[in-house]
Coordinates of C-alpha atoms and ligand atoms in Angstrom, one line a residue:
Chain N
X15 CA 77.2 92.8 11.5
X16 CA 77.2 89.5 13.4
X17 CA 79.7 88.5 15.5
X18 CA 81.4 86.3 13.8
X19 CA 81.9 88.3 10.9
X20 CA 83.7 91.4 13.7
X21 CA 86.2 88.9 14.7
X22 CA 89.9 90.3 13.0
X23 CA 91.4 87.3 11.5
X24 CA 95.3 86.3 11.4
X25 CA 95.6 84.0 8.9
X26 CA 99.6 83.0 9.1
X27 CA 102.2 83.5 11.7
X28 CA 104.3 86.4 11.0
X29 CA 107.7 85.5 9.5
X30 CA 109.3 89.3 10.2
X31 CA 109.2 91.6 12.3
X32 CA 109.4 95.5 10.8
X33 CA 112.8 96.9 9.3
X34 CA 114.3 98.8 12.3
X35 CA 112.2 97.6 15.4
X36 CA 113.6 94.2 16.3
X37 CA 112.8 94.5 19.4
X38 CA 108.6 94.9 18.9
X39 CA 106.6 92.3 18.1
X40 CA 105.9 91.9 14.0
X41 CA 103.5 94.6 13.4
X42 CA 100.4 92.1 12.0
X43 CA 100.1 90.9 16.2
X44 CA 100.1 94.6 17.1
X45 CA 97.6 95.2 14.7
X46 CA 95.9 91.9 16.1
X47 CA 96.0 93.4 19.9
X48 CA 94.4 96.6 18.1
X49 CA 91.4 94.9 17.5
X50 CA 90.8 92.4 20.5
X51 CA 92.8 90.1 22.9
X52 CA 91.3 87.5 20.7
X53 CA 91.7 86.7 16.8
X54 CA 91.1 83.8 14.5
X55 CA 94.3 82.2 13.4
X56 CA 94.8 79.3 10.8
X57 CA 97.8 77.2 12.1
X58 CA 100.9 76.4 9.7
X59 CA 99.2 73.1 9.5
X60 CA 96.3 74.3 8.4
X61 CA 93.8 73.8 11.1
X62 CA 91.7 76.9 12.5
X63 CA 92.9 78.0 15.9
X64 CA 92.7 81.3 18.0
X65 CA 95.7 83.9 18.6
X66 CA 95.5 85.6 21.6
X67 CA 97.5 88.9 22.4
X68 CA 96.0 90.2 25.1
X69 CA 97.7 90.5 28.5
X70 CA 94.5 89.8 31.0
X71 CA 93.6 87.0 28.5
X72 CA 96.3 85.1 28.2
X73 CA 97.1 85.3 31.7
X74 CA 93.6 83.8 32.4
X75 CA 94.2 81.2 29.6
X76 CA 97.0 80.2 31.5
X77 CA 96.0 80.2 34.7
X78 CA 92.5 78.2 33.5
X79 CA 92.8 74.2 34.0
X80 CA 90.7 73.4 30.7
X81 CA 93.3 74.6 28.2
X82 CA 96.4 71.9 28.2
X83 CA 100.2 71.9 28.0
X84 CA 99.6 68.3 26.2
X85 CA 101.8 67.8 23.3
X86 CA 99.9 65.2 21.5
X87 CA 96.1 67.5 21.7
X88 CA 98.1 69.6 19.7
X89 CA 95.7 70.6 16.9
X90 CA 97.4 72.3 14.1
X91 CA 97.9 69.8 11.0
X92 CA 96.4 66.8 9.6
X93 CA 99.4 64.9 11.6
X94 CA 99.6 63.1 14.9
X95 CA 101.3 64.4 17.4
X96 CA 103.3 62.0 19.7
X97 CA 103.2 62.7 23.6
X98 CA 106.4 64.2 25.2
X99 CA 108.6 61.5 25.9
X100 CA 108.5 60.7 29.8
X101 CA 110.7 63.5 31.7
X102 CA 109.7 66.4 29.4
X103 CA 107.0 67.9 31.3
X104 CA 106.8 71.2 29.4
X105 CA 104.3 69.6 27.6
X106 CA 102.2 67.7 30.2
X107 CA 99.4 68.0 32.3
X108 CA 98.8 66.9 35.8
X109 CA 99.3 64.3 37.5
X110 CA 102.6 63.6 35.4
X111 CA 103.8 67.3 35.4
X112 CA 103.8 67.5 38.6
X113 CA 105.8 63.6 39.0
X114 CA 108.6 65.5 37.1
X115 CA 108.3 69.4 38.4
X116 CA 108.2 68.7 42.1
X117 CA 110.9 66.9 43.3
X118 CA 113.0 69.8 41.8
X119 CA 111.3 72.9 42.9
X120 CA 113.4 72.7 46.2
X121 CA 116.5 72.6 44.2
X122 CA 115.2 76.1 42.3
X123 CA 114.3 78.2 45.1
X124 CA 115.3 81.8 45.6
X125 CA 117.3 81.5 48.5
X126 CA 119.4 78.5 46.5
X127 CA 119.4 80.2 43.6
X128 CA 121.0 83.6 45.4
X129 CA 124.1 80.9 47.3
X130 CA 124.9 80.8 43.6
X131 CA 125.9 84.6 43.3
X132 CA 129.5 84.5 43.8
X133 CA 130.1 81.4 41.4
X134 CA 128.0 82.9 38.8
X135 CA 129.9 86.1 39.3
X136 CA 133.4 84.2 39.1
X137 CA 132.2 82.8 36.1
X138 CA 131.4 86.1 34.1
X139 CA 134.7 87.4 35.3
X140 CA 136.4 84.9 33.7
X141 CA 134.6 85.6 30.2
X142 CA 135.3 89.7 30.7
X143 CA 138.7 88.5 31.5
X144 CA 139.3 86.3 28.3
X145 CA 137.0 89.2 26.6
X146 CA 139.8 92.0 27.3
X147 CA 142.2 89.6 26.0
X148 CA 140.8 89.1 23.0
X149 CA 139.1 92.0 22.1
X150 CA 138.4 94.9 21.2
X151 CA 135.9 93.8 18.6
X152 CA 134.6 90.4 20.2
X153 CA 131.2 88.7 19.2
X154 CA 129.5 89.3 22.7
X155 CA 127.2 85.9 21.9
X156 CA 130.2 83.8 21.7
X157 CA 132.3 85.5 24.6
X158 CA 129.9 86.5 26.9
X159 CA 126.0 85.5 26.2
X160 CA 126.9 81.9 25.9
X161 CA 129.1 80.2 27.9
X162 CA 127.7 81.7 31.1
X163 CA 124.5 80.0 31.3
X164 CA 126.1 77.3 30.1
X165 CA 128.6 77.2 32.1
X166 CA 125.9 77.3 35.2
X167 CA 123.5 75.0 34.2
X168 CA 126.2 72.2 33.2
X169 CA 127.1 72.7 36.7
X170 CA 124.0 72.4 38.4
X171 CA 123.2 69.5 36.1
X172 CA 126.5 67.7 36.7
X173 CA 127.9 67.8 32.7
X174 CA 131.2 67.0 33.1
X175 CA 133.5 70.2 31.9
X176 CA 135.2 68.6 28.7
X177 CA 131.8 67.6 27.3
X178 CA 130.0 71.5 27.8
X179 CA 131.1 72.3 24.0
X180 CA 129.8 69.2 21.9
X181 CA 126.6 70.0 24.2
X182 CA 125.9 73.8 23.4
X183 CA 126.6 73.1 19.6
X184 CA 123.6 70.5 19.6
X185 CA 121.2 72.6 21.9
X186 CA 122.6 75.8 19.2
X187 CA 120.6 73.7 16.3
X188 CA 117.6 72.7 17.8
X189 CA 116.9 75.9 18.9
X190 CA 118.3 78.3 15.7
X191 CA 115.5 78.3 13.7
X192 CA 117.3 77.5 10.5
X193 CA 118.1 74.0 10.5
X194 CA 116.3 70.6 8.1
X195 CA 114.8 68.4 9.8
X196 CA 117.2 65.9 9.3
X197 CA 119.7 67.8 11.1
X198 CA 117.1 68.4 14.1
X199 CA 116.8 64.9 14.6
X200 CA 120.6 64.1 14.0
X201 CA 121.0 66.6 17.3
X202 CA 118.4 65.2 19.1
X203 CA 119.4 61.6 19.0
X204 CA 123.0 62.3 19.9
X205 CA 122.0 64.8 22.4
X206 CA 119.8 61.4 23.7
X207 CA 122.6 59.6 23.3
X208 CA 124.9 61.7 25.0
X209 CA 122.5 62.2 28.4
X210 CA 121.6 57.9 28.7
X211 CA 125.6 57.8 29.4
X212 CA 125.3 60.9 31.7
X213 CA 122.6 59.4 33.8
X214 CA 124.3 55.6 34.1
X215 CA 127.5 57.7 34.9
X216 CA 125.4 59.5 37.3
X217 CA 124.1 56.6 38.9
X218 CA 127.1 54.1 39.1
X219 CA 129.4 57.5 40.5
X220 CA 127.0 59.8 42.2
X221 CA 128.9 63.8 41.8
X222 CA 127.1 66.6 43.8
X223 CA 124.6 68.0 41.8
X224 CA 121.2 68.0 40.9
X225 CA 121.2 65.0 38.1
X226 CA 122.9 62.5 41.0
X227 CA 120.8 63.9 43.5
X228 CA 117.7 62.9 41.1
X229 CA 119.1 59.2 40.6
X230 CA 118.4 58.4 44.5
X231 CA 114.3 58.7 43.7
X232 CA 111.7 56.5 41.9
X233 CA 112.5 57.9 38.4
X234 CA 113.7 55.7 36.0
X235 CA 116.5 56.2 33.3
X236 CA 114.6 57.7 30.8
X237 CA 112.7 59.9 33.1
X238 CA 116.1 61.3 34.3
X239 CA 116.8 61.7 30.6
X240 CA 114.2 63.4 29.6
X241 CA 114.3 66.1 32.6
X242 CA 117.8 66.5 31.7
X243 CA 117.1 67.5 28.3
X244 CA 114.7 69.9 29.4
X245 CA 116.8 71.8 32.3
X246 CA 119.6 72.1 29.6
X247 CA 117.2 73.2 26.5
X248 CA 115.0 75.5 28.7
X249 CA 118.2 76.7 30.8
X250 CA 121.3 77.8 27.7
X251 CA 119.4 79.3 25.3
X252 CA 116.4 81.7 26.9
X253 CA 119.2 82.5 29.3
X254 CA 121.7 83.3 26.2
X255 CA 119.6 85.3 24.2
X256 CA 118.5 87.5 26.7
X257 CA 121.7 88.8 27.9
X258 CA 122.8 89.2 23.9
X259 CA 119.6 90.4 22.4
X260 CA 119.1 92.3 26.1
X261 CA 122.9 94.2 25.5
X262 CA 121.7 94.6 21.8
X263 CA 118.9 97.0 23.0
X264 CA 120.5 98.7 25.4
X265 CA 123.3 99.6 23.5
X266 CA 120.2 101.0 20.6
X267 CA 119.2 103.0 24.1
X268 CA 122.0 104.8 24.9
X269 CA 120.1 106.6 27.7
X270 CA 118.9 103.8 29.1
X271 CA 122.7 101.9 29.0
X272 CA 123.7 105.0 31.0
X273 CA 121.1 105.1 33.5
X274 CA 121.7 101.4 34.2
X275 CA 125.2 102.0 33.6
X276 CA 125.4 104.8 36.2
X277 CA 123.2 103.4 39.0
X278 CA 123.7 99.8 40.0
X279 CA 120.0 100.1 42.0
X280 CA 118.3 99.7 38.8
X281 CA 119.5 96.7 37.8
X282 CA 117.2 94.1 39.1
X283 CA 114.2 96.5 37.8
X284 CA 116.4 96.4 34.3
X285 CA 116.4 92.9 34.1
X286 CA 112.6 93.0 34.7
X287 CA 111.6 95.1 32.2
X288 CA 114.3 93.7 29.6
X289 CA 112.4 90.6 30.0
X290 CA 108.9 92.2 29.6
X291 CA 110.6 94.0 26.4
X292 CA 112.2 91.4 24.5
X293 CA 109.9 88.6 26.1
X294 CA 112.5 86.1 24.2
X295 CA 109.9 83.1 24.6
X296 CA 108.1 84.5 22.4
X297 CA 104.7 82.3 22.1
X298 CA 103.3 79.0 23.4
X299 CA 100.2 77.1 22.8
X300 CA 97.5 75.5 24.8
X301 CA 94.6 73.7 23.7
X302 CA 91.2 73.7 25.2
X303 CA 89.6 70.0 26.7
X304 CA 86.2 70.9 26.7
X305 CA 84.6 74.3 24.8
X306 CA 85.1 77.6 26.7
X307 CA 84.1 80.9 26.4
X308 CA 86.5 83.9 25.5
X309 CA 85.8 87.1 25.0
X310 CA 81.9 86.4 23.8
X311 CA 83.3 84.0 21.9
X312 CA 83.4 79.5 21.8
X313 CA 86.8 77.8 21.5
X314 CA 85.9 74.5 21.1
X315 CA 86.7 71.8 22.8
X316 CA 89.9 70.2 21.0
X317 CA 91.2 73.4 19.8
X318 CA 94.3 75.0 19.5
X319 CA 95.0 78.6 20.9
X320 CA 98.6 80.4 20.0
X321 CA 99.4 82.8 23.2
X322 CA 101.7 85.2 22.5
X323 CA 103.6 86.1 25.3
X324 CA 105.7 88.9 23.9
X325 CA 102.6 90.8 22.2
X326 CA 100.6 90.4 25.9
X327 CA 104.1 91.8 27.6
X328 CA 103.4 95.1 25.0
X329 CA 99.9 95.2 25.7
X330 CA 99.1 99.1 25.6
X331 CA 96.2 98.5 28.6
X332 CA 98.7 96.8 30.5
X333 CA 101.6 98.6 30.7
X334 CA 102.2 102.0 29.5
X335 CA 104.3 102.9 26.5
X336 CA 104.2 99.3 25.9
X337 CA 106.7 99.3 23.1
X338 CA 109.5 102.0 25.0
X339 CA 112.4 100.4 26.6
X340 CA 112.4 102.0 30.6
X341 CA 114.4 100.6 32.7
X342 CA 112.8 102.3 35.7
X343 CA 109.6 101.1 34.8
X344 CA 108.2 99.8 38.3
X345 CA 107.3 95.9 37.8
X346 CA 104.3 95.1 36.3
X347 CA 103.9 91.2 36.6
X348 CA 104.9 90.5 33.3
X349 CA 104.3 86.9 31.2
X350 CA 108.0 86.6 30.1
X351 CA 108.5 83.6 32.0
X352 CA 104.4 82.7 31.5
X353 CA 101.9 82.2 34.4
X354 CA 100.0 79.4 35.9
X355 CA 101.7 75.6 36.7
X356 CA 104.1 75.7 34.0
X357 CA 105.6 79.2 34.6
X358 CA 109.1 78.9 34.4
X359 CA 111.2 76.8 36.9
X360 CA 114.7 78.3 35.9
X361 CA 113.4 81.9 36.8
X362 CA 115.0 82.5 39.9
X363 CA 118.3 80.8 38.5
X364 CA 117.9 83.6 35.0
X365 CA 117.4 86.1 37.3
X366 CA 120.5 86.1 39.6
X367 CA 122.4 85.2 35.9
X368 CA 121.2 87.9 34.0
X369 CA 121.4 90.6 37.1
X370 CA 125.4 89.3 38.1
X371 CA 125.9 89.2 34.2
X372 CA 124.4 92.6 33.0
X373 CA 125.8 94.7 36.0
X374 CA 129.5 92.9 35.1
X375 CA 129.4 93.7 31.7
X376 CA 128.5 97.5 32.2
X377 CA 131.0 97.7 34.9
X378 CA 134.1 96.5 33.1
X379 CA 133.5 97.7 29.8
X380 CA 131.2 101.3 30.4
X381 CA 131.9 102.8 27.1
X382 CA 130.6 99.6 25.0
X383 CA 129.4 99.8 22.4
X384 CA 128.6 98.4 18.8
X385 CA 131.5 97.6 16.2
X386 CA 129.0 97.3 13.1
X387 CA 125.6 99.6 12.2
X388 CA 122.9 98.6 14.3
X389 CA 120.9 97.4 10.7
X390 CA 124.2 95.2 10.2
X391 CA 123.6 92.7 13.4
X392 CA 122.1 89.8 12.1
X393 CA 119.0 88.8 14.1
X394 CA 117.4 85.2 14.4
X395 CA 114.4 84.6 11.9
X396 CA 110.9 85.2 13.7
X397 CA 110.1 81.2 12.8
X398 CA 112.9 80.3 15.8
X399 CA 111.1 79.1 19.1
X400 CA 113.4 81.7 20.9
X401 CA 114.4 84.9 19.7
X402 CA 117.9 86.6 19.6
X403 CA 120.7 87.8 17.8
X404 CA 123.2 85.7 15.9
X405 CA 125.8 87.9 16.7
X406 CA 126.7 90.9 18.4
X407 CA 129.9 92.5 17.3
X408 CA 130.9 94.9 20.3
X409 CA 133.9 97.3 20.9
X410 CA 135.2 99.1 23.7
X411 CA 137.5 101.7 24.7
X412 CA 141.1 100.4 26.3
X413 CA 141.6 102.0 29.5
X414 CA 144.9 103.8 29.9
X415 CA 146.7 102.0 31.9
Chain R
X16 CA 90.3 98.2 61.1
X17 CA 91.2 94.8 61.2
X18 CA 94.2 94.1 58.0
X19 CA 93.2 91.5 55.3
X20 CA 94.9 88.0 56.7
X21 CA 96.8 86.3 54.0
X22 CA 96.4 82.3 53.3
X23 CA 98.2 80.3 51.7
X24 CA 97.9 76.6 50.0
X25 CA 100.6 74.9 49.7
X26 CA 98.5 72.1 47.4
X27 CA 97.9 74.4 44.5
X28 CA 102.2 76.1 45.2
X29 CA 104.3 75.4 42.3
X30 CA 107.4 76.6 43.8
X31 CA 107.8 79.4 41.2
X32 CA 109.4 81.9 44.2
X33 CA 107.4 84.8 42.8
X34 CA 106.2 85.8 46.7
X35 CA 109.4 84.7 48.5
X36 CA 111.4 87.2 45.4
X37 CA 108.3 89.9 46.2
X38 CA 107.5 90.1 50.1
X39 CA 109.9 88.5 51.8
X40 CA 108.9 89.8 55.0
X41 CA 106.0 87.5 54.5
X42 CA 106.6 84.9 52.5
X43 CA 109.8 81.8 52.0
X44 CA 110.4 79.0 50.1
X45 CA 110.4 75.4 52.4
X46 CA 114.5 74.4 51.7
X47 CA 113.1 70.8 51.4
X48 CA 110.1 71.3 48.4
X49 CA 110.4 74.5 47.4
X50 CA 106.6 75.1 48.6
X51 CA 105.4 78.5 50.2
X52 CA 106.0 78.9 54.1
X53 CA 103.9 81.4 55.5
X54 CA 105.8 83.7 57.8
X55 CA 103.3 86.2 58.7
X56 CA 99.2 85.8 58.4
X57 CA 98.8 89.3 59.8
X58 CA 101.3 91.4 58.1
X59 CA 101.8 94.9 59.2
X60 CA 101.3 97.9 57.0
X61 CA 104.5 98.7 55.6
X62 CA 104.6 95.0 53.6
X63 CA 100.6 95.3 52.4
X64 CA 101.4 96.7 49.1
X65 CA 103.8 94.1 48.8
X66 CA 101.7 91.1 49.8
X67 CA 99.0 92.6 47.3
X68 CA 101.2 92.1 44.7
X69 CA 102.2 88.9 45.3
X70 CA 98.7 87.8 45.4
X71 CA 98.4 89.4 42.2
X72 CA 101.6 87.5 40.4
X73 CA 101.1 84.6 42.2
X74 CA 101.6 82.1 38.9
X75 CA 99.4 79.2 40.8
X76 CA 96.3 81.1 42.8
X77 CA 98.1 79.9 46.1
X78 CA 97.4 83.1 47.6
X79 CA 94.9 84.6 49.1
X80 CA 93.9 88.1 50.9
X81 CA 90.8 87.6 52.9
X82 CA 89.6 91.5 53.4
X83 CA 87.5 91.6 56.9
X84 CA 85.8 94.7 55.2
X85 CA 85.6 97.7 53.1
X86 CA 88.2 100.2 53.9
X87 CA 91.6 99.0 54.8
X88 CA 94.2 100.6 53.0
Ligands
LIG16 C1 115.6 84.3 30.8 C2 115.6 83.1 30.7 C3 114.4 82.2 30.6 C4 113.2 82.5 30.0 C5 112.7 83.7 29.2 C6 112.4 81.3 30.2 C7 111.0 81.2 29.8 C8 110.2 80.1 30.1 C9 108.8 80.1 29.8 C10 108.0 81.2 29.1 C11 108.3 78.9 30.3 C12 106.9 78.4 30.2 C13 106.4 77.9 28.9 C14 104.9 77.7 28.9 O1 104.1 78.6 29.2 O2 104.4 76.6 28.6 C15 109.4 78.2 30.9 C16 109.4 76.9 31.4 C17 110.4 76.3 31.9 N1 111.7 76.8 32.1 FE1 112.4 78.6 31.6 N2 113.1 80.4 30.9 C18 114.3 80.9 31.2 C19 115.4 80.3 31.8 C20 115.3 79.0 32.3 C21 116.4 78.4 33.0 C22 117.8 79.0 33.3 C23 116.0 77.1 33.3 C24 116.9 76.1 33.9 C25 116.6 75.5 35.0 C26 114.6 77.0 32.8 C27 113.9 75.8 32.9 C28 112.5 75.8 32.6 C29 111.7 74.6 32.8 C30 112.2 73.2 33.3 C31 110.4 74.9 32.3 C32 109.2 74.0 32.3 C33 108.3 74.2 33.5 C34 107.0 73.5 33.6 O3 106.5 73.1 32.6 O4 106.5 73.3 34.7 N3 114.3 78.2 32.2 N4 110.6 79.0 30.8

């Protein structure tokens, strides 16, 4: 047998994952890591690519200058792709990435992030509170898993309060999964529309945060725009779905809610490995400028590779158990928030969010618990960029009081 | 046995915070860019594992061990 002919072949993306384990990857990229880090894949488009599910090599492809975050090399249809509009720097390369990403490193930093504790603390009271109040049942996406990073990242950004509603509706339908294209596009221009009066407000009526802070540099309007939009798309809905989709599989771990539950010292480690597990950002691509070998094998030059993050995170050689929710597993250097120059810049922001919000919600409400069957919570299609739960109906007991 | 001195290059950093979160003993985060501050080349034993790691995790290849030799723990 030659070479080629060993090589296991995916030849769509998965559109499900299997009945009862929403929380593992669909079972054809399982099946994929089974046979190699590396598999042929044939893009929606149409054009041959590679899938890659292995931990060590997708690290390396991220970490490897010759594979590109560039939107237009994208090579997956018989369609050109525009370039990211200036500001979006997800999908750039350097020098430009770097233009956008480093004047606002220093504003991302651990020890900044951590000075935002208390607020992000006060904030997640104030949802328990109004929880209480409405509840028992509430949907804990719409009480809970949204507004807080929302809340927190309007804040940082400088969105004024009144507007934080109209905002997380648009950012809701670019990032559902289930929306027509027209729709996308009807979001995305008023969400454009909404930030170009943000950013002349900003500038003619400096506030003190990070968007006015931002005006007083060499970046122009649309530049400011276009950072904007990614700090509030990268920031609500990762942030959202991981404390929703994150309570979701605890509460299907009962043991694991009570050993979180029970010992407040496990809960940056549980936040760690809840990322790892549900690796929300599920996959992103790269594609190669110049042919390189991978695993005995050529991608050429101009090709398209599909890295999935949340198949590498359950990579059986990587971390034991891959597919078992432990919440004293010790950290592992997981690809939840990706590797090389692009790995998340919210990180240290998600972190101190999902550790405040996680240890508040098992504090206040320690016998929650699901108000429909588990089979009955209705989970995001596998075709959304992010992964998640719709809803999450929860219920709780009253204390006597 | 001499430890393995750590180095660090602040032209490849990317700000991600993944030492500063790990060894903090050892690493920071510069308050003005966000870019890694060395704190100690020479760190003692207790924060070696830790520095390992971070090497390990670092997202960018800003950090290196340099090992004078076989055998240090
Ligand atoms: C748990 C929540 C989050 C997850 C799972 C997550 C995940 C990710 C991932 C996987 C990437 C890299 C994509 C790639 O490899 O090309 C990324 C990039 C990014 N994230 Fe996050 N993120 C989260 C929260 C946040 C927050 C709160 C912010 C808000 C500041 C944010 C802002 C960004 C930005 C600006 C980038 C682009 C970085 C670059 O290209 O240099 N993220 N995120």
């Amino acid at each position: 047998m030659t070479a080629s002919e060993s090589v296991h072949t995916v030849t769509a993306m998965p559109t499900a994952r299997r009945p009862g384990c929403p929380f593992d990857p669909p079972a054809e990229l399982v099946e994929a890591r089974r046979h190699g880090p590396l598999s042929r894949f044939v893009h929606p488009g149409g054009k041959p690519g590679w899938l890659i599910t292995g931990y060590d090599l997708v690290r390396s492809v991220l970490a490897d200058p010759r594979f590109s975050s560039r939107k237009e090399l994208l090579n997956v249809g018989d369609f050109e792709v525009p370039p990211a509009p200036p500001g979006e720097f997800l999908l750039m390369d350097e020098p430009q990435h770097s233009r956008y990403r480093k004047p606002l490193v220093g504003r991302f930093t651990v020890r900044r992030m951590r000075l935002l504790t208390e607020r992000v603390e006060q904030i997640t009271a104030d949802c328990l509170d109004a929880m209480e109040k409405a509840g028992p049942p509430v949907d804990l996406v719409t009480a809970f898993a949204k507004p807080i990073p929302t809340i927190v990242i309007c804040e940082i950004l400088g969105v004024p309060y009144e507007d934080r509603a109209s905002f997380q509706e648009q950012i809701d339908t670019f990032m559902g999964g289930e929306t027509t294209d027209e729709e996308l596009v009807a979001a995305y221009t008023a969400t454009q529309e909404y930030l170009a009066g943000l950013v002349a407000a900003k500038r003619a009526h400096p506030t003190d945060d990070i968007l006015s802070e931002l005006t007083d540099s060499d970046l122009t309007d649309e530049e400011l725009r276009g950072i904007s939009l990614i700090l509030l798309a990268a920031g609500f809905d990762t942030t959202a779905n991981m404390l929703s989709l994150g309570t979701f599989a605890l509460l299907r771990h009962p043991d694991q809610f009570a050993a979180l539950r029970d010992d407040p010292s496990l809960t940056e480690g549980a936040v760690e490995e809840l990322l790892r597990y549900l690796s929300v950002a599920k996959t992103f691509m790269r594609t190669a400028l110049e042919d390189v070998e991978l695993d005995g094998r050529t991608v050429e030059a101009g090709t398209t590779v599909v890295l999935s993050y949340h198949t590498a995170n359950h990579d059986p050689e990587r971390f034991a158990d891959p597919h078992v929710l432990d919440v004293r597993r010790p950290y592992g250097g997981h690809l939840a928030f990706s590797h090389g120059v692009h790995q998340c810049l919210g990180q240290q922001l998600a972190r101190v969010e999902m550790r405040v919000a996680f240890r508040a919600l098992l504090d206040r409400f320690p016998t929650l618990r699901l108000a429909v069957p588990a089979d009955e919570v209705a989970l995001r299609p596998e075709t959304a960029d992010i992964y998640g739960v719709k809803s999450l109906p929860v219920t709780w007991d009253r204390t006597a009081s | 046995m001499t430890p393995p001195r750590v180095h660090v290059d602040r032209d490849r950093c990317i700000g991600a915070g993944m030492c500063a979160m790990t060894a903090p003993e050892v690493f920071d985060q510069d308050p003005g860019d966000g870019l890694v501050l060395l704190l100690d080349a020479d760190p003692p034993p207790a924060h070696r594992a830790a520095v390992r790691m971070t090497a390990g995790v670092c997202p960018s290849g800003a950090i290196t061990l340099h090992d004078p030799g076989p055998g240090t723990p």
